N, CA and C of each residue as an Amber inpcrd file, in Angstrom:
protein
   468
 111.9530000  49.9300000  60.1790000 111.5190000  50.3620000  58.8500000
 112.6620000  50.1450000  57.8610000 112.3610000  49.6490000  56.7040000
 113.3310000  49.3560000  55.6480000 113.8730000  50.6930000  55.0710000
 115.1870000  50.7880000  55.0000000 115.8180000  51.9830000  54.3900000
 116.4590000  51.7020000  53.0910000 116.7980000  52.7210000  52.3680000
 117.5090000  52.5880000  51.0720000 118.8760000  51.9600000  51.3500000
 119.4730000  52.3340000  52.4490000 120.7940000  51.7720000  52.8220000
 120.7090000  50.2690000  53.0150000 119.6020000  49.7780000  53.6200000
 119.4270000  48.3630000  53.7610000 119.3690000  47.6720000  52.3990000
 118.6030000  48.2630000  51.4600000 118.5280000  47.6660000  50.1380000
 119.9120000  47.6040000  49.4510000 120.6810000  48.6280000  49.5860000
 122.0070000  48.6020000  48.9690000 122.9190000  47.5680000  49.5620000
 122.7350000  47.2190000  50.8500000 123.5230000  46.1800000  51.4740000
 122.8960000  44.8020000  51.3290000 121.6830000  44.7690000  50.8860000
 120.9680000  43.5290000  50.6960000 120.0280000  43.2390000  51.8440000
 118.8380000  42.7800000  51.5270000 117.8640000  42.3900000  52.5450000
 117.4760000  40.9120000  52.3980000 116.9900000  40.3600000  53.4570000
 116.5240000  38.9890000  53.4780000 115.0450000  38.9980000  53.8250000
 114.2650000  38.3250000  52.9780000 112.8270000  38.2430000  53.2260000
 112.4640000  36.7680000  53.4460000 111.9260000  36.5190000  54.6510000
 111.5290000  35.1600000  55.0060000 110.0890000  34.9080000  54.5360000
 109.9130000  33.8990000  53.7510000 108.5940000  33.4980000  53.3060000
 108.5430000  31.9880000  53.0880000 107.3840000  31.4280000  53.2040000
 107.2040000  30.0060000  53.0130000 106.6480000  29.6670000  51.6720000
 106.6000000  30.6770000  50.7820000 106.0560000  30.4850000  49.3950000
 107.2410000  30.1310000  48.5270000 107.2640000  28.8800000  48.0130000
 108.4180000  28.4550000  47.1550000 108.3320000  29.0620000  45.7660000
 109.4530000  29.0480000  45.1120000 109.5560000  29.4700000  43.7310000
 110.1760000  28.3350000  42.9010000 109.5040000  27.9860000  41.7990000
 110.0020000  26.8670000  40.9880000 111.2040000  27.2740000  40.1500000
 111.2020000  28.4960000  39.6640000 112.3110000  28.8970000  38.7550000
 113.4030000  29.6680000  39.4980000 113.2340000  29.9220000  40.7550000
 114.2210000  30.6790000  41.5430000 115.6130000  30.1090000  41.5210000
 115.7360000  28.8260000  41.5790000 117.0690000  28.1640000  41.6250000
 117.8780000  28.4490000  40.3590000 117.1890000  28.6450000  39.2440000
 117.8460000  28.9230000  37.9520000 118.1600000  30.4060000  37.8600000
 117.2030000  31.2310000  38.2330000 117.3250000  32.6890000  38.0060000
 118.1230000  33.4110000  39.0480000 117.9240000  33.0940000  40.3420000
 118.4470000  33.8910000  41.4160000 119.9920000  33.8610000  41.4570000
 120.5360000  34.9720000  41.8890000 121.9930000  35.1380000  41.9790000
 122.6040000  34.6530000  43.2880000 121.8390000  33.9110000  44.0570000
 122.3830000  33.4230000  45.3450000 123.5260000  32.4650000  45.1000000
 124.5440000  32.5560000  45.9700000 125.7080000  31.6960000  45.8240000
 125.4270000  30.3650000  46.4980000 126.1700000  29.3730000  46.1080000
 126.1360000  28.0830000  46.7030000 127.4050000  27.9300000  47.5500000
 127.3030000  27.2960000  48.7080000 128.4160000  27.1250000  49.6330000
 128.6980000  25.6390000  49.8720000 129.9570000  25.3020000  50.0230000
 130.3400000  23.9670000  50.4340000 130.3060000  23.9700000  51.9540000
 129.4770000  23.1130000  52.5490000 129.2860000  23.1410000  53.9950000
 130.1220000  22.0720000  54.6920000 131.1250000  21.5250000  54.0060000
 131.9550000  20.5030000  54.6320000 133.1910000  21.0820000  55.2890000
 133.1660000  22.3390000  55.6260000 134.2770000  22.9570000  56.3210000
 135.2490000  23.6830000  55.3880000 135.1070000  23.4300000  54.0640000
 135.9670000  24.1310000  53.1180000 135.2900000  25.3490000  52.6930000
 136.0720000  26.4260000  52.4900000 135.4840000  27.6840000  52.0220000
 135.4720000  27.6090000  50.4680000 134.2920000  27.3850000  49.9740000
 134.1390000  27.3290000  48.5100000 132.8320000  27.9820000  48.1640000
 132.8410000  29.0120000  47.3660000 131.6450000  29.7500000  46.9890000
 131.4490000  29.4680000  45.4910000 130.2880000  29.1300000  45.0920000
 129.9990000  28.9730000  43.6690000 128.9290000  29.9260000  43.2450000
 129.1980000  30.5650000  42.1600000 128.2120000  31.5020000  41.6100000
 127.3300000  30.8360000  40.5570000 126.2130000  31.3900000  40.2010000
 125.3640000  30.7440000  39.2160000 126.0600000  30.6920000  37.8700000
 125.6390000  29.7700000  37.0250000 126.2000000  29.6490000  35.6750000
 126.0950000  30.9470000  34.9230000 124.9420000  31.6420000  35.1050000
 124.7440000  32.9220000  34.3880000 125.7910000  33.9480000  34.8300000
 126.1540000  33.9540000  36.0910000 127.2030000  34.9230000  36.5740000
 128.5600000  34.5490000  35.9930000 128.8790000  33.3110000  35.9340000
 130.1670000  32.9170000  35.3300000 130.2010000  33.2880000  33.8430000
 129.1410000  33.0410000  33.1470000 129.1340000  33.4190000  31.7210000
 129.1850000  34.9030000  31.5520000 128.4460000  35.6360000  32.4010000
 128.4300000  37.1130000  32.3000000 129.7720000  37.7230000  32.6130000
 130.6320000  36.9800000  33.2970000 131.9550000  37.5470000  33.6000000
 132.9680000  37.3740000  32.4320000 132.5380000  36.7300000  31.3580000
 133.3430000  36.5110000  30.1710000 133.0520000  37.6060000  29.1710000
 134.0730000  38.2800000  28.6340000 133.7930000  39.3040000  27.6550000
 133.0200000  38.7790000  26.4480000 132.2250000  39.5880000  25.8700000
 131.3960000  39.3600000  24.6680000 130.2830000  38.3810000  24.9640000
 130.5520000  37.1470000  25.3050000 129.4550000  36.1790000  25.5430000
 128.6870000  36.5470000  26.8080000 129.2370000  37.3690000  27.6800000
 128.5050000  37.7910000  28.8540000 127.2610000  38.5750000  28.5580000
 127.2220000  39.2320000  27.4350000 126.0760000  39.9730000  26.9980000
 124.9030000  38.9870000  26.8800000 125.1520000  37.8310000  26.3170000
 124.0760000  36.8420000  26.1040000 123.5590000  36.3380000  27.4870000
 124.4620000  36.2260000  28.4390000 124.0210000  35.8100000  29.7830000
 123.1220000  36.8550000  30.4010000 123.4540000  38.1090000  30.1940000
 122.6380000  39.2270000  30.7020000 121.2580000  39.1960000  30.0610000
 121.2250000  39.0060000  28.7680000 119.9500000  38.9590000  28.0620000
 119.1180000  37.7310000  28.4930000 119.7820000  36.6020000  28.7190000
 119.1070000  35.4410000  29.2420000 118.5030000  35.6650000  30.6020000
 119.2740000  36.3720000  31.4690000 118.7900000  36.6980000  32.8360000
 117.5530000  37.5920000  32.7360000 117.5650000  38.5400000  31.8260000
 116.4360000  39.4610000  31.6320000 115.2030000  38.6270000  31.2140000
 115.3830000  37.7480000  30.2530000 114.2590000  36.9420000  29.7810000
 113.6980000  36.0280000  30.8570000 114.5890000  35.4080000  31.5880000
 114.1650000  34.5570000  32.7100000 113.4380000  35.3600000  33.7830000
 113.9170000  36.5480000  34.0290000 113.2560000  37.4240000  35.0440000
 111.9020000  37.8440000  34.6270000 111.7110000  38.1270000  33.3490000
 110.4020000  38.5120000  32.8290000 109.4410000  37.3310000  32.9700000
 109.8580000  36.1420000  32.6100000 109.0140000  34.9420000  32.7270000
 108.6800000  34.6930000  34.2170000 109.6850000  34.8460000  35.0940000
 109.4970000  34.6750000  36.5280000 108.4570000  35.6220000  37.0760000
 108.5760000  36.9130000  36.6860000 107.6380000  37.9220000  37.1570000
 106.2390000  37.6390000  36.5900000 106.1280000  37.2740000  35.3340000
 104.8420000  36.9580000  34.7470000 104.1390000  35.8050000  35.4530000
 104.9220000  34.7470000  35.7440000 104.3360000  33.6020000  36.4580000
 103.8200000  33.9540000  37.8170000 104.6210000  34.7510000  38.5630000
 104.1940000  35.1460000  39.8870000 103.0290000  36.1690000  39.8680000
 102.9900000  36.9990000  38.8010000 101.8780000  37.8990000  38.6710000
 100.5860000  37.1480000  38.3840000 100.6380000  36.1450000  37.5410000
  99.4720000  35.3090000  37.2400000  99.0780000  34.5520000  38.5050000
 100.0470000  34.0410000  39.2440000  99.7330000  33.3000000  40.4880000
  99.0710000  34.2480000  41.5020000  99.5690000  35.4740000  41.5650000
  98.9640000  36.4910000  42.4700000  97.5250000  36.7440000  42.0950000
  97.2470000  36.9040000  40.7760000  95.8880000  37.1390000  40.3460000
  94.9450000  36.0460000  40.6650000  95.4120000  34.7980000  40.4930000
  94.5450000  33.6570000  40.6920000  94.4570000  33.1890000  42.1410000
  95.4620000  33.4630000  42.9530000  95.4340000  32.9460000  44.3430000
  95.1980000  34.0660000  45.3740000  95.3970000  35.3080000  44.9750000
  95.2840000  36.4480000  45.8860000  96.2580000  36.3300000  47.0470000
  97.3500000  35.6180000  46.8590000  98.3740000  35.4400000  47.8900000
  99.4620000  36.5060000  47.6840000  99.4850000  37.4740000  48.5930000
 100.3380000  38.6220000  48.4280000 101.8440000  38.2730000  48.5300000
 102.1530000  37.0480000  48.9940000 103.5470000  36.6500000  49.0710000
 104.1980000  36.5120000  47.6950000 103.3620000  36.4220000  46.6400000
 103.9040000  36.4120000  45.2910000 104.5440000  37.7410000  44.9350000
 104.1370000  38.8390000  45.5960000 104.7400000  40.1410000  45.3840000
 106.2350000  40.1300000  45.7600000 106.6220000  39.3790000  46.7130000
 108.0490000  39.2270000  47.0890000 108.8180000  38.6330000  45.9810000
 108.2860000  37.6040000  45.3630000 108.9730000  36.9590000  44.2250000
 109.0010000  37.8560000  43.0160000 107.9760000  38.6160000  42.8050000
 107.9590000  39.6010000  41.6950000 109.0240000  40.6630000  41.9370000
 109.1980000  41.1270000  43.1820000 110.2630000  42.0940000  43.5170000
 111.6330000  41.5000000  43.2850000 111.8300000  40.2270000  43.6720000
 113.1120000  39.5420000  43.4610000 113.3840000  39.4170000  41.9430000
 112.3560000  39.0870000  41.1860000 112.5030000  39.0040000  39.7470000
 112.8860000  40.3620000  39.1650000 112.3550000  41.4570000  39.7390000
 112.7100000  42.7900000  39.3020000 114.2130000  43.0630000  39.5770000
 114.6800000  42.6040000  40.7110000 116.1370000  42.8080000  41.0130000
 116.9740000  42.0210000  40.0430000 116.5720000  40.7890000  39.7090000
 117.3620000  39.9920000  38.7440000 117.2500000  40.6210000  37.3700000
 116.0860000  41.1830000  37.0340000 115.9420000  41.9030000  35.7320000
 116.9640000  43.0270000  35.6630000 117.0620000  43.8240000  36.7410000
 118.0410000  44.8920000  36.7540000 119.4530000  44.4210000  36.6020000
 119.7770000  43.3070000  37.2710000 121.1270000  42.7530000  37.1600000
 121.3630000  42.2890000  35.7290000 120.3900000  41.6680000  35.1240000
 120.5260000  41.2150000  33.7380000 120.7150000  42.3660000  32.7680000
 119.9950000  43.4880000  33.0140000 120.1240000  44.6700000  32.1740000
 121.5960000  45.1880000  32.2640000 122.0970000  45.2450000  33.4640000
 123.4840000  45.7120000  33.6070000 124.4590000  44.7660000  32.9420000
 124.2680000  43.4670000  33.1250000 125.1510000  42.4780000  32.5320000
 125.0930000  42.4750000  31.0370000 124.0070000  42.9220000  30.4470000
 123.8420000  42.8560000  28.9540000 124.5040000  44.0410000  28.3020000
 125.0590000  45.0050000  29.0790000 125.7590000  46.1600000  28.5200000
 127.2160000  45.7220000  28.2300000 127.6370000  45.8010000  26.9450000
 129.0000000  45.3740000  26.6400000 130.0210000  46.1340000  27.5340000
 131.0390000  45.5100000  27.9300000 132.1630000  45.9540000  28.7400000
 131.6840000  46.2680000  30.1490000 130.7270000  47.1670000  30.3170000
 130.2200000  47.5610000  31.6360000 129.6650000  46.3070000  32.3920000
 128.8600000  45.5090000  31.7080000 128.3060000  44.3470000  32.3170000
 129.3420000  43.3070000  32.7450000 130.3240000  43.1800000  31.9300000
 131.4550000  42.2660000  32.2100000 132.2000000  42.7420000  33.4350000
 132.5600000  44.0250000  33.4740000 133.2960000  44.5980000  34.6270000
 132.4280000  44.5780000  35.8850000 131.1650000  44.8560000  35.7730000
 130.2440000  44.7850000  36.9000000 130.2100000  43.4060000  37.5150000
 130.0590000  42.3960000  36.6640000 129.9360000  41.0250000  37.1790000
 131.2300000  40.5470000  37.8170000 132.3660000  40.8230000  37.1480000
 133.6390000  40.4540000  37.7430000 133.8910000  41.1390000  39.0780000
 133.5060000  42.3990000  39.2090000 133.6380000  43.1300000  40.4470000
 132.7810000  42.5510000  41.5000000 131.4890000  42.2120000  41.1690000
 130.5520000  41.6480000  42.1090000 131.0900000  40.3210000  42.6290000
 131.6230000  39.5300000  41.7290000 132.1410000  38.1980000  42.1480000
 133.4370000  38.3420000  42.9400000 134.3140000  39.2760000  42.5520000
 135.5800000  39.5030000  43.2540000 135.3140000  39.9400000  44.6850000
 134.2820000  40.7850000  44.8520000 133.9490000  41.3060000  46.2110000
 133.0040000  40.3590000  46.9280000 132.8870000  39.1430000  46.4300000
 132.1520000  38.0570000  47.0740000 130.6720000  38.4210000  47.3970000
 130.0050000  38.9400000  46.3740000 128.5880000  39.1670000  46.5510000
 127.8710000  37.8880000  46.8000000 127.0500000  37.8160000  47.8370000
 126.3800000  36.5810000  48.1840000 124.9780000  36.4600000  47.5210000
 124.3410000  37.5930000  47.3770000 123.0270000  37.5540000  46.7090000
 122.8210000  38.9690000  46.1730000 121.8400000  39.1260000  45.3020000
 121.6370000  40.4100000  44.6250000 120.3770000  41.0960000  45.1860000
 120.5360000  42.1130000  46.0270000 119.5470000  43.0330000  46.5860000
 118.5980000  42.3070000  47.5570000 117.8330000  41.3420000  47.0690000
 116.8480000  40.6270000  47.9040000 117.2230000  39.1590000  47.9560000
 117.2930000  38.6020000  49.1460000 117.4710000  37.1710000  49.3620000
 116.1940000  36.6010000  49.8920000 115.6120000  35.6110000  49.2170000
 114.4060000  34.9670000  49.7150000 114.8200000  33.7450000  50.4840000
 114.3450000  33.7150000  51.7640000 114.6880000  32.6470000  52.6910000
 113.4630000  31.8900000  53.1120000 113.3830000  30.6150000  52.7510000
 112.3200000  29.7800000  53.1460000 112.8400000  28.8630000  54.3050000
 112.3680000  29.0880000  55.5520000 112.8900000  28.3050000  56.6880000
 112.5820000  26.7980000  56.5650000 111.5930000  26.4640000  55.7600000
 111.2860000  25.0210000  55.5590000 112.1250000  24.3840000  54.4250000
 112.8100000  25.1790000  53.6580000 113.6560000  24.6950000  52.5910000
 114.9120000  25.5660000  52.4240000 115.7360000  25.6020000  53.4230000
 116.9150000  26.4850000  53.4190000 117.9340000  25.9440000  52.3710000
 118.6750000  26.8400000  51.7910000 119.7190000  26.4730000  50.8290000
 121.0600000  26.5940000  51.5300000 122.1170000  26.3440000  50.8020000
 123.4770000  26.3500000  51.4130000 123.8870000  27.7540000  51.8800000
 123.4020000  28.8120000  51.2190000 123.6960000  30.1810000  51.6510000
 122.9680000  30.4790000  52.9690000 121.7590000  30.0040000  53.1520000
 121.0730000  30.1600000  54.4060000 121.8610000  29.5000000  55.5550000
 122.2740000  28.3010000  55.3100000 123.0080000  27.5450000  56.3380000
 124.3430000  28.2230000  56.6070000 125.0620000  28.6270000  55.5650000
 126.3500000  29.3070000  55.6980000 126.1580000  30.6100000  56.5340000
 125.0520000  31.2560000  56.3760000 124.7850000  32.4880000  57.1000000
 124.0980000  32.2570000  58.4350000 124.2100000  31.0530000  58.9260000
 123.6180000  30.6470000  60.2230000 122.1310000  31.0390000  60.2930000
 121.4650000  30.8350000  59.1910000 120.0230000  31.0660000  59.0750000
 119.6670000  32.4760000  59.4650000 120.5830000  33.4160000  59.1620000
 120.4050000  34.8600000  59.2200000 120.3070000  35.3600000  60.6840000
 120.7940000  34.6260000  61.6300000 120.7430000  35.0860000  63.0300000
 121.5450000  36.3480000  63.2750000 122.7390000  36.4470000  62.6600000
 123.5300000  37.6440000  62.8440000 122.8870000  38.8370000  62.1710000
 122.3020000  38.6550000  61.0140000 121.6450000  39.7540000  60.2860000
 120.4820000  40.2570000  61.1360000 119.7540000  39.3370000  61.7440000
 118.5800000  39.7320000  62.5740000 118.9820000  40.6170000  63.7570000
 120.2060000  40.3380000  64.2990000 120.7280000  41.1060000  65.4270000
 121.3620000  42.4490000  64.9640000 122.1610000  42.3930000  63.9080000
 122.9340000  43.6030000  63.5670000 122.1720000  44.5840000  62.6720000
 121.2970000  44.0570000  61.8220000 120.5120000  44.9180000  60.9210000
 119.0630000  44.4090000  60.9060000 118.3210000  44.5830000  62.0380000
 117.0000000  43.9910000  62.0880000 116.0360000  44.5390000  61.0440000
 116.2140000  45.7200000  60.5530000 115.3660000  46.2690000  59.5300000
 115.6190000  45.6420000  58.1770000 116.7100000  44.9130000  58.0260000
 117.0320000  44.2430000  56.7380000 116.5100000  42.8130000  56.7320000
 115.8830000  42.3310000  57.7970000 115.2970000  41.0060000  57.8070000
 113.7760000  41.1660000  57.9420000 113.0690000  40.7330000  56.9290000
 111.6030000  40.9530000  56.8400000 110.9130000  39.5730000  56.8430000
 109.8490000  39.4320000  57.6020000 109.0410000  38.2050000  57.5840000
 107.7500000  38.5520000  56.8750000 107.4680000  37.7730000  55.7990000
 106.2630000  38.0270000  55.0200000 105.3920000  36.7800000  54.9560000
């Protein structure tokens, strides 16, 4: 059973339902898989880590999250595919992150702290086994998470 502690540490939800705007919106890091340790954060996170202009990045993330959630809500209504709820929840997480980032000073400090502590994803990571990204590969396709925190890995 999923606990609040799992959410605070981050959960991974496996689904085969793709998201068109997820690559732009989601806070998932990109990894260099050529043996070098190199983590890249999204452009919005880099901008949000800069004083003053970071507020604009937070507001942009909020707007993108709202559009993302609206699109998946409409898709849910027309397709009756409950897997869209996962993407709506992920959009809600990104909305929250954008709200925090849009607060002057606090958002800047929050983003810099998150990046300094090497945050890999924000609350929910969506994993599509048919289209894994570099974070999925870097995390060995979540095998360790499945063993160490099985309640934090959900198949939907």
